[in-house]
XYZ file of C-alpha atoms in Angstrom:
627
model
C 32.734 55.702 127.467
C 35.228 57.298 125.007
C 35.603 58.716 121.889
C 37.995 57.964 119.222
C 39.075 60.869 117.539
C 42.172 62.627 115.729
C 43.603 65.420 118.515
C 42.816 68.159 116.299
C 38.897 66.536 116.003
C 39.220 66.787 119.345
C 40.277 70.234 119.900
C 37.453 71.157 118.099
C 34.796 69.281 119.592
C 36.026 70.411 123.169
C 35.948 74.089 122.181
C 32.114 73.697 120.578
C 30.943 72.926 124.417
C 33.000 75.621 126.848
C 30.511 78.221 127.688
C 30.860 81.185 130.028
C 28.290 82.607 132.693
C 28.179 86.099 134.675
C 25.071 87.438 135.991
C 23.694 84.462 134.920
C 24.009 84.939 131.284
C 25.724 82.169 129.428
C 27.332 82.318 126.159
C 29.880 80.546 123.331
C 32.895 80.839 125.369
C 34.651 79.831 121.775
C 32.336 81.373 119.378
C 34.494 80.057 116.009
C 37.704 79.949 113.940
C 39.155 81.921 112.214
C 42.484 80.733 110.224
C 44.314 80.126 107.007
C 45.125 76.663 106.214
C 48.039 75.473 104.875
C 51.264 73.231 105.997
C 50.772 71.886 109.341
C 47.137 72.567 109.668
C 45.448 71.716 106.693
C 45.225 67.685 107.792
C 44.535 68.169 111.464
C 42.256 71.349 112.516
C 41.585 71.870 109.272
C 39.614 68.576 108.578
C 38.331 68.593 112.046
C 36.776 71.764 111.037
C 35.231 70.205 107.714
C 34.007 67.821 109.298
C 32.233 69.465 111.751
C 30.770 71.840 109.028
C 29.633 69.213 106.696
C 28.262 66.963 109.573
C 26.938 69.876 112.040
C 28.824 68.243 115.006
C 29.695 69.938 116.295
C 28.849 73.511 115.562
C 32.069 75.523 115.388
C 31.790 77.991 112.686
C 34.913 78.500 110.016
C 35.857 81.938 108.399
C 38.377 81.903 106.513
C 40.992 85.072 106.528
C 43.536 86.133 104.461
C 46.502 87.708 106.703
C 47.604 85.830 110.114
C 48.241 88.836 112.117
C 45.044 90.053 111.279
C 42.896 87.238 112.249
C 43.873 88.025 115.644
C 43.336 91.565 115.285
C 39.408 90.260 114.257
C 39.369 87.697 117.496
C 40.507 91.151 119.627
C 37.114 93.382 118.254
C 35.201 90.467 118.746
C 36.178 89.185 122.145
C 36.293 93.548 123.076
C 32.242 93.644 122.359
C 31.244 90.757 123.977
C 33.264 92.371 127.644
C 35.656 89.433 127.568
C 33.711 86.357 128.006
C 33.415 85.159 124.265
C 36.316 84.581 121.960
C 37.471 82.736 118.622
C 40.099 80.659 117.971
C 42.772 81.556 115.412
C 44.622 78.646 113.526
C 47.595 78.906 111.470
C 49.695 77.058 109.869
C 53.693 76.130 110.597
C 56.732 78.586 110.447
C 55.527 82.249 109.045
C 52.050 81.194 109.062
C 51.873 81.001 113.001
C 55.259 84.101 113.299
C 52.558 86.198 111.656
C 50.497 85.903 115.306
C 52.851 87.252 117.206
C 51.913 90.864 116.928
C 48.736 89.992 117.391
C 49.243 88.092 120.546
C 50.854 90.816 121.969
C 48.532 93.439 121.144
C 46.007 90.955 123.053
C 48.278 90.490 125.951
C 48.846 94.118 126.502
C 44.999 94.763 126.136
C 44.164 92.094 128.526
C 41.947 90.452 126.120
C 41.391 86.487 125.430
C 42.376 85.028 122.280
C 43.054 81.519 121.691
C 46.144 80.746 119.319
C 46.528 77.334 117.526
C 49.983 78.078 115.745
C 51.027 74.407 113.905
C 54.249 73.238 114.595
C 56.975 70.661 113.611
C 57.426 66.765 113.453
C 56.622 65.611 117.524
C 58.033 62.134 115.904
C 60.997 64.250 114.308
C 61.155 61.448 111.466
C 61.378 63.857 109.335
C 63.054 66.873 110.768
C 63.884 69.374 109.616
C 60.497 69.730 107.891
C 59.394 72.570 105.623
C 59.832 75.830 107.489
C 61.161 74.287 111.021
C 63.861 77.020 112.070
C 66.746 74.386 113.531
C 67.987 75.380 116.873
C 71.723 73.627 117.271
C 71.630 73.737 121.411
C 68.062 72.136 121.696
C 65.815 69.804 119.959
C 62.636 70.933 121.289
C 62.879 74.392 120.229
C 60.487 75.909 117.590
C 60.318 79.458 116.262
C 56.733 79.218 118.068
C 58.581 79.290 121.288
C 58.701 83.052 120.330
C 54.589 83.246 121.553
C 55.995 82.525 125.068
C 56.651 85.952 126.574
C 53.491 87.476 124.795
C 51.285 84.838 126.066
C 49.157 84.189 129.885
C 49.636 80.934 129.091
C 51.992 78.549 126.431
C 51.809 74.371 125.720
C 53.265 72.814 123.429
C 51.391 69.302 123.184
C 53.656 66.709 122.068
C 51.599 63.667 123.005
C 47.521 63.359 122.404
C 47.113 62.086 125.992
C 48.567 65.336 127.262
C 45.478 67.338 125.232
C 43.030 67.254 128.185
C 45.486 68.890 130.306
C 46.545 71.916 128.088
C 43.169 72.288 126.956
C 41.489 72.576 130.442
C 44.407 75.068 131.700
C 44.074 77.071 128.363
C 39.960 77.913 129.293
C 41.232 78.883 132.635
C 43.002 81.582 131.687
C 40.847 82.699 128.739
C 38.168 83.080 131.140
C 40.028 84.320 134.247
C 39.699 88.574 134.201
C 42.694 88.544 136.235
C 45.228 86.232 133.929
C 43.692 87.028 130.454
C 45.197 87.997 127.119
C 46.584 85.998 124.472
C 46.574 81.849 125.047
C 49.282 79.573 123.074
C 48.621 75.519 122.464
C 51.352 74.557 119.758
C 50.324 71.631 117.855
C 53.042 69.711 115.937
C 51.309 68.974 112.519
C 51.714 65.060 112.933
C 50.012 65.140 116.474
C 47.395 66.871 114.906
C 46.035 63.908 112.644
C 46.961 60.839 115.422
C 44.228 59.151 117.262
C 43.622 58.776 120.114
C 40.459 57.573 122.966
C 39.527 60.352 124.788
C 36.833 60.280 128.071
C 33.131 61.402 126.723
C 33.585 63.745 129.968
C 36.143 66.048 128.282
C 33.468 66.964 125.479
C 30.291 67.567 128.072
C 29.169 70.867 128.246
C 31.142 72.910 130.879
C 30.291 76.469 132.066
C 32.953 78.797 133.470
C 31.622 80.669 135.722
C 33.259 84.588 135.643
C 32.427 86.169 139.379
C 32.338 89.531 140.097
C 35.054 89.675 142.793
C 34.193 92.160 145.989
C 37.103 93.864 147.191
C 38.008 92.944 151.072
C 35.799 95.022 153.443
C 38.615 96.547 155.375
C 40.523 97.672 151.924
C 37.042 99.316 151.198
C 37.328 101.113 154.814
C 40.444 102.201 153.966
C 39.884 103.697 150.797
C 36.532 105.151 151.419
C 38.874 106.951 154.633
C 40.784 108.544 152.117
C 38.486 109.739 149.740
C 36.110 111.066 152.475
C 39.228 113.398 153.408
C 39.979 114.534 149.891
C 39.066 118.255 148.348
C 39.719 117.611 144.583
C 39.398 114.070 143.766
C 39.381 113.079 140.165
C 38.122 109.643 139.191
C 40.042 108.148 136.434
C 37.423 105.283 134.278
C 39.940 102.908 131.788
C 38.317 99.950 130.195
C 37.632 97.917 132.967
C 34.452 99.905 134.013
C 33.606 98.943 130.260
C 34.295 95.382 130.393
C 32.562 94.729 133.855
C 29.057 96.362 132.309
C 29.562 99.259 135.254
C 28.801 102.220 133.545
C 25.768 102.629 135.464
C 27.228 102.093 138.512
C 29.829 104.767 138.012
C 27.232 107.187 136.903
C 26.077 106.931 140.015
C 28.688 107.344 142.000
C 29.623 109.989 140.234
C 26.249 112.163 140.565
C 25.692 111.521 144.425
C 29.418 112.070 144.904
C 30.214 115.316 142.663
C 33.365 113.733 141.605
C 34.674 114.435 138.039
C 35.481 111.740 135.367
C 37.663 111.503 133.038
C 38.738 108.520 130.860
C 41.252 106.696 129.123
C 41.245 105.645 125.289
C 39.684 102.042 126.989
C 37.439 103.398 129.147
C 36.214 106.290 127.080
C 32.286 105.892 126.674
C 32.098 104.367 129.879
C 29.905 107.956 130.379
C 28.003 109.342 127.869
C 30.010 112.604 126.790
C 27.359 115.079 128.210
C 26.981 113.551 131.605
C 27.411 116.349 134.195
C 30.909 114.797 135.632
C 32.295 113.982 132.688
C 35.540 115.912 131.670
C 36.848 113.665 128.653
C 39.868 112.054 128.073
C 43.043 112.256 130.434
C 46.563 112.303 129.684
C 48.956 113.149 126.402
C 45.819 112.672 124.336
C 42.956 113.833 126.735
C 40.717 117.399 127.306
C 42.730 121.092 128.549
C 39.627 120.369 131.493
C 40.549 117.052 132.487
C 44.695 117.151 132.511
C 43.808 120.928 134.872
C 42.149 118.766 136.772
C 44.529 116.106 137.163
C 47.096 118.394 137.921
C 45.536 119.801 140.711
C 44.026 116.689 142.611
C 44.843 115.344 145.979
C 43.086 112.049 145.640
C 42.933 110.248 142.371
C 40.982 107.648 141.931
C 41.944 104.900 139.487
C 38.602 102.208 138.217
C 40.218 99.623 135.770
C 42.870 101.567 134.053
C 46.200 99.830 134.030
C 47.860 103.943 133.712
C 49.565 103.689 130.587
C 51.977 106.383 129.831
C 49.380 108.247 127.682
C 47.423 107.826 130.911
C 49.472 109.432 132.831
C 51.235 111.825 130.478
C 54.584 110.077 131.103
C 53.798 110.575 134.840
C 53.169 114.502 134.400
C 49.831 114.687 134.825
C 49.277 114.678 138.496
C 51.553 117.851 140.019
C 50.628 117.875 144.003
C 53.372 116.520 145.891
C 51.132 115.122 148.507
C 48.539 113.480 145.417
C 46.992 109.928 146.649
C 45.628 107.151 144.624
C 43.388 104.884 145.337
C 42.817 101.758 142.384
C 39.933 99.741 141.812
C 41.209 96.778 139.622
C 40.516 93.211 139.219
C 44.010 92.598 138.773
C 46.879 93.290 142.395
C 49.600 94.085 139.952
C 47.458 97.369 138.455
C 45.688 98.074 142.134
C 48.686 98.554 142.964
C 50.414 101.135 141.076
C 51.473 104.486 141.614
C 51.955 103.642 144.979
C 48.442 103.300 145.582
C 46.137 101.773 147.998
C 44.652 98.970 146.042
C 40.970 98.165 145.863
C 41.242 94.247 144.110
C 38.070 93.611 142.968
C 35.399 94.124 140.022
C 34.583 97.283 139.012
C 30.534 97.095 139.195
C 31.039 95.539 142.636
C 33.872 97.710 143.671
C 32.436 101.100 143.105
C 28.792 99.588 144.553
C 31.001 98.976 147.753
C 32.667 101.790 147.840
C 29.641 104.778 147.668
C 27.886 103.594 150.906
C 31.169 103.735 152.709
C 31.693 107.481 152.057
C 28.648 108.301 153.867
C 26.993 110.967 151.555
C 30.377 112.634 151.237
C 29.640 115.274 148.607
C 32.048 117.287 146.636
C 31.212 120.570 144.957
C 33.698 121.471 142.439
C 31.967 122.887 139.630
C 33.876 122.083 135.873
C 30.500 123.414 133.603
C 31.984 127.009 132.223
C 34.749 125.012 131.690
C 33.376 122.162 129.756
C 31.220 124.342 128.139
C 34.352 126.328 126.617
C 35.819 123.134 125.894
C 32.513 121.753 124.242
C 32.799 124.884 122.096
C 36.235 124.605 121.057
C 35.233 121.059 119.576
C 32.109 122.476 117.824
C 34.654 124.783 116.166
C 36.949 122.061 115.631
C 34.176 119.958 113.568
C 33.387 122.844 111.278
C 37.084 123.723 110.406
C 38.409 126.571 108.790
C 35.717 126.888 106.024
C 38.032 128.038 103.241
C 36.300 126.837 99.726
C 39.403 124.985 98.011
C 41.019 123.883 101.233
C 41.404 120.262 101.674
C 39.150 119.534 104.927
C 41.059 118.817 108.236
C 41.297 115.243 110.531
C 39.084 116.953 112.835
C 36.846 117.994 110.093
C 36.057 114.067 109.226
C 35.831 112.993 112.825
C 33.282 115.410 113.327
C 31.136 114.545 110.370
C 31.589 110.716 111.192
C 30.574 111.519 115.080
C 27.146 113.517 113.694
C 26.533 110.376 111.268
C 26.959 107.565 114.139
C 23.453 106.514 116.064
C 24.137 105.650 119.305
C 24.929 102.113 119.335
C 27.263 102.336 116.001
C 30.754 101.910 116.679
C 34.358 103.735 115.303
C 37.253 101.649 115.172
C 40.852 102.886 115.098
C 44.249 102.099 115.969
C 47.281 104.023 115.616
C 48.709 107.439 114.389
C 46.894 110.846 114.778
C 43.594 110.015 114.689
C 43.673 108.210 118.246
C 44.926 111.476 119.749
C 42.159 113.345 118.116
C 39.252 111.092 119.010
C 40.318 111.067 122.466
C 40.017 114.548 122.936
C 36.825 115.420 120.686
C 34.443 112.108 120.148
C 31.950 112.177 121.821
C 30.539 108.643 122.940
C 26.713 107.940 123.796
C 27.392 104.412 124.346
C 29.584 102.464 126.610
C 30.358 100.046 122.936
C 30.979 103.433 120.839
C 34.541 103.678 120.844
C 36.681 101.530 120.203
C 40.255 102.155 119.514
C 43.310 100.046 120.503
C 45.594 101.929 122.075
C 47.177 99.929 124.154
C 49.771 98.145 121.954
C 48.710 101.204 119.089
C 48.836 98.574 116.226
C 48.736 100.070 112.506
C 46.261 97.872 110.691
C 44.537 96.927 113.515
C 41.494 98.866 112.520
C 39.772 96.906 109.077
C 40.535 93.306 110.873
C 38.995 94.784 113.991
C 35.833 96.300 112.607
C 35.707 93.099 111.351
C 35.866 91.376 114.626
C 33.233 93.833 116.150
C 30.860 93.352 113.544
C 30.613 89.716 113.704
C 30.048 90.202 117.550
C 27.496 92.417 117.246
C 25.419 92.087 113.912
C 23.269 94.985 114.411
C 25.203 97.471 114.691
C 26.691 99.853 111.687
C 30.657 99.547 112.214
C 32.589 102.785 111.089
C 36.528 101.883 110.514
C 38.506 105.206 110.542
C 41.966 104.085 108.539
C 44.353 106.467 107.799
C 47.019 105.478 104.388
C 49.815 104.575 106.646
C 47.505 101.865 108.417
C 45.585 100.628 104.548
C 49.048 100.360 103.510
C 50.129 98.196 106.163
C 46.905 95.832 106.350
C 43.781 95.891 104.128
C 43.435 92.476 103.341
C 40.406 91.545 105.631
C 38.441 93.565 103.307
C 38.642 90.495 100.759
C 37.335 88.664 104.213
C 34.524 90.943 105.231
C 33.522 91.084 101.412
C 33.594 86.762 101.640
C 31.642 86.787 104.510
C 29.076 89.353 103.660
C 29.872 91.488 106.361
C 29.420 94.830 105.793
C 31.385 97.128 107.166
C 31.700 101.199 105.809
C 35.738 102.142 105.865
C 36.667 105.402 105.852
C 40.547 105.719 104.201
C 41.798 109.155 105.643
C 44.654 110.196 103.229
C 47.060 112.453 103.923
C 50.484 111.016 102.128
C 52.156 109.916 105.255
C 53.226 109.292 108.670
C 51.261 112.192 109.962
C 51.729 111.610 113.721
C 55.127 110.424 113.470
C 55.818 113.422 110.962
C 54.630 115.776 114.285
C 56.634 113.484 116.662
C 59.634 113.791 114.381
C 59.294 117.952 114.720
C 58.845 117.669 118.087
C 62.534 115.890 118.282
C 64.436 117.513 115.786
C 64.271 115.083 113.172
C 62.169 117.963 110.630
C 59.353 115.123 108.797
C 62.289 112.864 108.073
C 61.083 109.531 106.536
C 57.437 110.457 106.842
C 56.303 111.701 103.578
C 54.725 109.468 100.548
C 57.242 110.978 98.345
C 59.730 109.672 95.487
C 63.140 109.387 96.475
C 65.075 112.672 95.453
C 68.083 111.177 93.509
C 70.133 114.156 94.128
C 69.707 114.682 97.817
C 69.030 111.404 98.641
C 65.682 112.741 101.063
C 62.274 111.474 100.349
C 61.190 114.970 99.043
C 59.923 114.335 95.581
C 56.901 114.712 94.039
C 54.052 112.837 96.004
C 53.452 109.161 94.969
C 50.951 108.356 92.343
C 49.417 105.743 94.777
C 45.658 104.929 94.579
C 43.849 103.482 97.422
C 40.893 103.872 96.592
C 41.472 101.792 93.465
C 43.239 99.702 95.626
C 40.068 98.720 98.003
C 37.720 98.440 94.626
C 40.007 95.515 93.331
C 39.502 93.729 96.661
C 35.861 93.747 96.144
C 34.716 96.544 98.031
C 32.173 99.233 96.440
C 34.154 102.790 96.333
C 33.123 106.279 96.972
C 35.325 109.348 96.244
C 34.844 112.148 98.399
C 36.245 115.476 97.098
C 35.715 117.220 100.174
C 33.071 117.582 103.129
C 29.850 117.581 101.433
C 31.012 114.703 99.381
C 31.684 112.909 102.856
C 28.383 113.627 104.359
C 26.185 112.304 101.239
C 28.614 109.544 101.266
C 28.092 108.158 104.273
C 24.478 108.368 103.805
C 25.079 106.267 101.155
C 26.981 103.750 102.984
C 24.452 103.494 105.538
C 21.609 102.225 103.134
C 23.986 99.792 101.655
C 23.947 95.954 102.286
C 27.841 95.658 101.769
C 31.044 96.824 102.593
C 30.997 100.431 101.258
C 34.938 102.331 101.192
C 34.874 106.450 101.550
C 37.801 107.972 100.178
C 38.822 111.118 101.499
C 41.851 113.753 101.003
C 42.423 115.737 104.003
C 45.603 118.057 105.083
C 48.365 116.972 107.018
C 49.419 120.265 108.739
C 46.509 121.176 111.072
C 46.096 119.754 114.340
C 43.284 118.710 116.741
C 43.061 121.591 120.223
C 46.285 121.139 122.347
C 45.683 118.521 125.453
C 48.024 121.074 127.471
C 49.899 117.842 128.184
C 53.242 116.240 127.637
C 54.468 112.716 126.489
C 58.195 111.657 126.919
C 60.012 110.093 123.664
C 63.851 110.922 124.196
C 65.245 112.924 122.378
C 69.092 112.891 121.206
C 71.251 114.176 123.586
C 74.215 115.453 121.458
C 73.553 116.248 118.092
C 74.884 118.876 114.907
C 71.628 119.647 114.195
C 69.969 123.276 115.307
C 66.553 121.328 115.316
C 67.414 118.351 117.291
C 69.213 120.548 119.981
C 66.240 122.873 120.560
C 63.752 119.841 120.631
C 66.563 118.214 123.552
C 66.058 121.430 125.255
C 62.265 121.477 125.488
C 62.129 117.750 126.467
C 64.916 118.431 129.410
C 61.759 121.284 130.309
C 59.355 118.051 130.293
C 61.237 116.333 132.507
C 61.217 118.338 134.838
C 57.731 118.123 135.722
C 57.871 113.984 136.162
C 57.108 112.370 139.806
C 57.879 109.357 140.790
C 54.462 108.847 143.158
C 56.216 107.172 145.876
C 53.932 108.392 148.376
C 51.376 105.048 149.810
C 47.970 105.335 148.628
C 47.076 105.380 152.334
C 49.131 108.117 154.455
């Protein structure tokens, strides 16, 4: 039998019945849309979708959102919560309408996260070309500026026929449920294909279930690494976001308490221990703990449990000092198993790290990190009561801590980009493996009101804390009008301190004295940005977009605020002043951004002179994982 249907009525039909299964679980492996309608969608998905909605087949929710990019910022916090095997779509219509995805398919790309992307695109017939918004390419006729999506995406189609649907859409689930090949998934769908007709098999709309194993690294790889673990002194175990997206938390708790070995984490994997646990040492790298980079520094066996080592990670391959320092990698993915010259462990986390503790035959090690995590543990309880100065504006740190006290276990903070992420790296303190959640890995300002978003809708019953400092509000606050649509309540927390405040550091750090950082008016006479402060309101700004507002005037204000928030049935905004200058405790790390080699300015020499000192301390880890 088939089915007569328009391609984009069939697009929708297929995704209502693709389900995913681990551990026998199954779930929506398409839980939705999410798009803005316009040219080039409004007549194909779009009526597919409101027809589905006014019918009820088949069941494919609609939310409608008001920025592009963001909607895939939302389909990244949702697919995050549910561990990877649940997604939306995002649908958008032709020329800026589907550019405006392309940070956000990158973002998912880098993360390793599935999101499906429906950009529209031109005429297939061409009868009419150049349409509205079709970027003309002299040299070739089949090129659209959607052909931009191809290096950020796992996997790209361009459907130019209906017949050729079943094809692109089978290959695009493949991918989107694949832990090895997943991020961001393109199908471009010229706006006329959209609406044509055509008779498709009732087989492409049964219900399929893609089954997500838990691969087992090879026995003889598991040999090998438990051989060189077994003959370590100081190994460190390194837990990125893969022990959080496999559900192995409490596998690696206990391989950490009947092996003694020390954990530290990455902004992914961070939570992936509660923040008490005995061998936890907190976060590693340019934004981790004093205890954990000391650590790292001195180790002779690393071992790496879904972390991809971003620079961060690695403190721009500083971190690890011994020359004769081996890794071993447990990753579901070769092509991060194996780096840093490692010996790679291929396989799920949960399933790796089960294999791996029997083969080290009650190997034990006794390094003892308490004194120092209890001097650390101190330094952040001094951190969270700052200075207490009456009259000072309260510091970063300050807020973090009072949000942290606030959060029940299974509430969640959401942030992106700037300062903060380097600050709740080193003092959060997670009591849930869903806790944190900040995207670091493409470090997207704006991410964080779009994502909150996303992680709400994923998990309902859970109070959702966005952490948004101005620069990031400025950039993207739109999905507040969303959240506000949907009756989603979310409480935002606007952190304002006029400016770029990590790039302001970064720009000390390289000579470049706060240059273009400041909220300031333009001085007409010097031609800097060091006026008087702009008059800008954003806490007016989130009341117009239909959020209820809270001012905080300092600390106190905060803390009855957020009370507030919490009894409230709608998205609640906390305004909050705080002061640029002061800084979270040092990581006693480094991170490499160049810095100019030649230059007229005193500044910008001195900062070359310390990086050249940086430098210095870089390895290449040639060494194999297994000599």
């Amino acid at each position: 039998m088939k089915q007569r249907l328009t391609v984009g009525q069939a697009v929708v039909r297929f995704l209502a019945n693709q389900w995913t299964e681990r551990d026998g679980v199954e779930q929506r492996a398409v839980a939705g849309f999410l798009g803005i309608l316009g040219h080039g969608n409004v007549a194909g998905i779009g009526q597919a979708l409101l027809q589905a909605q006014r019918t009820g087949a088949p069941d494919m929710p609609f939310r409608l959102a008001r920025n592009e990019q963001a909607m895939v910022h939302t389909a990244v916090g949702y697919t995050r919560m549910r561990n990877r095997l649940s997604t939306m779509a995002c649908t958008a219509s032709i020329g800026p309408g589907s550019t405006n995805m392309l940070t956000g398919a990158a973002l998912a790309t880098v993360n390793r996260l599935p999101v499906l992307l429906l950009p529209s695109d031109v005429f297939a017939s061409r009868a009419s070309s150049p349409v509205l918004q079709e970027l003309e390419d002299p040299r070739s006729g089949d090129v659209s500026v959607n052909d931009a999506f191809r290096p950020l995406s796992r996997f790209f189609d361009r459907i130019w026929r209906p017949e050729q649907l079943p094809h692109a859409l089978l290959s695009a689930m493949r991918v989107l449920t694949d832990p090895v090949e997943t991020g961001a998934v393109t199908l471009c769908l010229p706006q006329d294909l959209q609406t044509e007709a055509y008779e498709y098999p009732d087989e492409l709309f049964a219900k399929r279930v893609w089954h997500v194993p838990r691969q087992v690294p090879d026995p003889l790889a598991v040999e090998r690494a438990a051989a060189v673990i077994r003959g370590a002194q100081r190994p460190l175990i390194i837990a990125g976001g893969g022990v959080i997206y496999s559900e192995a938390s409490a596998a690696l708790d206990r391989f950490a308490r009947e092996t003694g070995i020390p954990v530290a984490d990455t902004q992914a994997g961070k939570g992936a221990l509660n923040w008490d646990h005995p061998n936890a040492v907190g976060g590693i790298g340019a934004t981790g703990t004093p205890v954990a980079n000391r650590l790292a520094r001195t180790a002779d066996v690393v071992i790496g449990v879904g972390t991809r080592y971003s620079d961060f990670t690695t403190a721009s391959r500083t971190a690890f000092q011994r020359p004769d320092v081996r890794f071993v990698n447990l990753n579901v993915t070769g092509f991060d198993a194996g780096k840093l010259s490692a010996l790679p462990l291929v396989g799920d986390a949960r399933a790796g790290l089960n294999a791996l503790l029997p083969a080290l035959h009650g190997r034990r090690f006794t390094g003892d990190v308490r004194d120092e995590m209890a001097a650390w543990r101190a330094t952040v309880d001094h951190a969270y009561r700052g200075r207490g100065t009456p009259g000072d504006l309260p510091t970063q740190a300050e807020v973090i801590g009072v949000v942290n006290e606030a959060c029940g276990a299974r509430d969640v903070v959401v942030q992106a980009a700037g300062s903060l992420p380097g600050d709740l790296q080193r003092l959060w303190r997670a009591r849930d493996p869903k806790q944190y959640h900040v995207e670091y890995g493409y470090s997207c300002m704006g991410f964080e009101i779009a994502g909150a978003l996303g992680i709400k809708l994923a998990e309902p019953g859970r109070e959702v804390f966005a952490l948004v400092g101005d620069g990031s509000y400025l950039m993207m606050a739109q999905e507040i009008v969303t959240a506000v649509a949907e009756g989603v309540k979310l409480i935002v927390i606007i952190v304002e301190n006029h400016g770029y405040a990590s790039i302001g550091g970064l720009s000390e750090q390289v000579g470049s004295q706060r240059f273009g950082t400041e909220y300031r008016y333009r001085n007409q006479r010097s031609g800097d940005y060091d006026g008087p402060r702009l008059p800008v309101d954003l806490a007016a700004n989130a009341e117009s977009l239909g959020a209820s507002v809270i001012r905080c005037r300092g600390i106190a204000d905060l803390v009855e605020g957020i009370k507030a928030a919490r009894e409230a049935d709608r998205l609640t905004v906390l305004h909050i002043e705080t002061d640029p200058a002061p800084s979270a405790p040092e990581s006693e790390s480094w991170w490499e951004v160049p810095v100019a080699e030649v230059a007229t300015l005193h500044s910008t020499r001195d900062a070359r002179a310390e990086y050249l000192a940086g430098k210095r301390d870089q390895r290449h880890h040639l060494r194999p994982g297994g000599v």
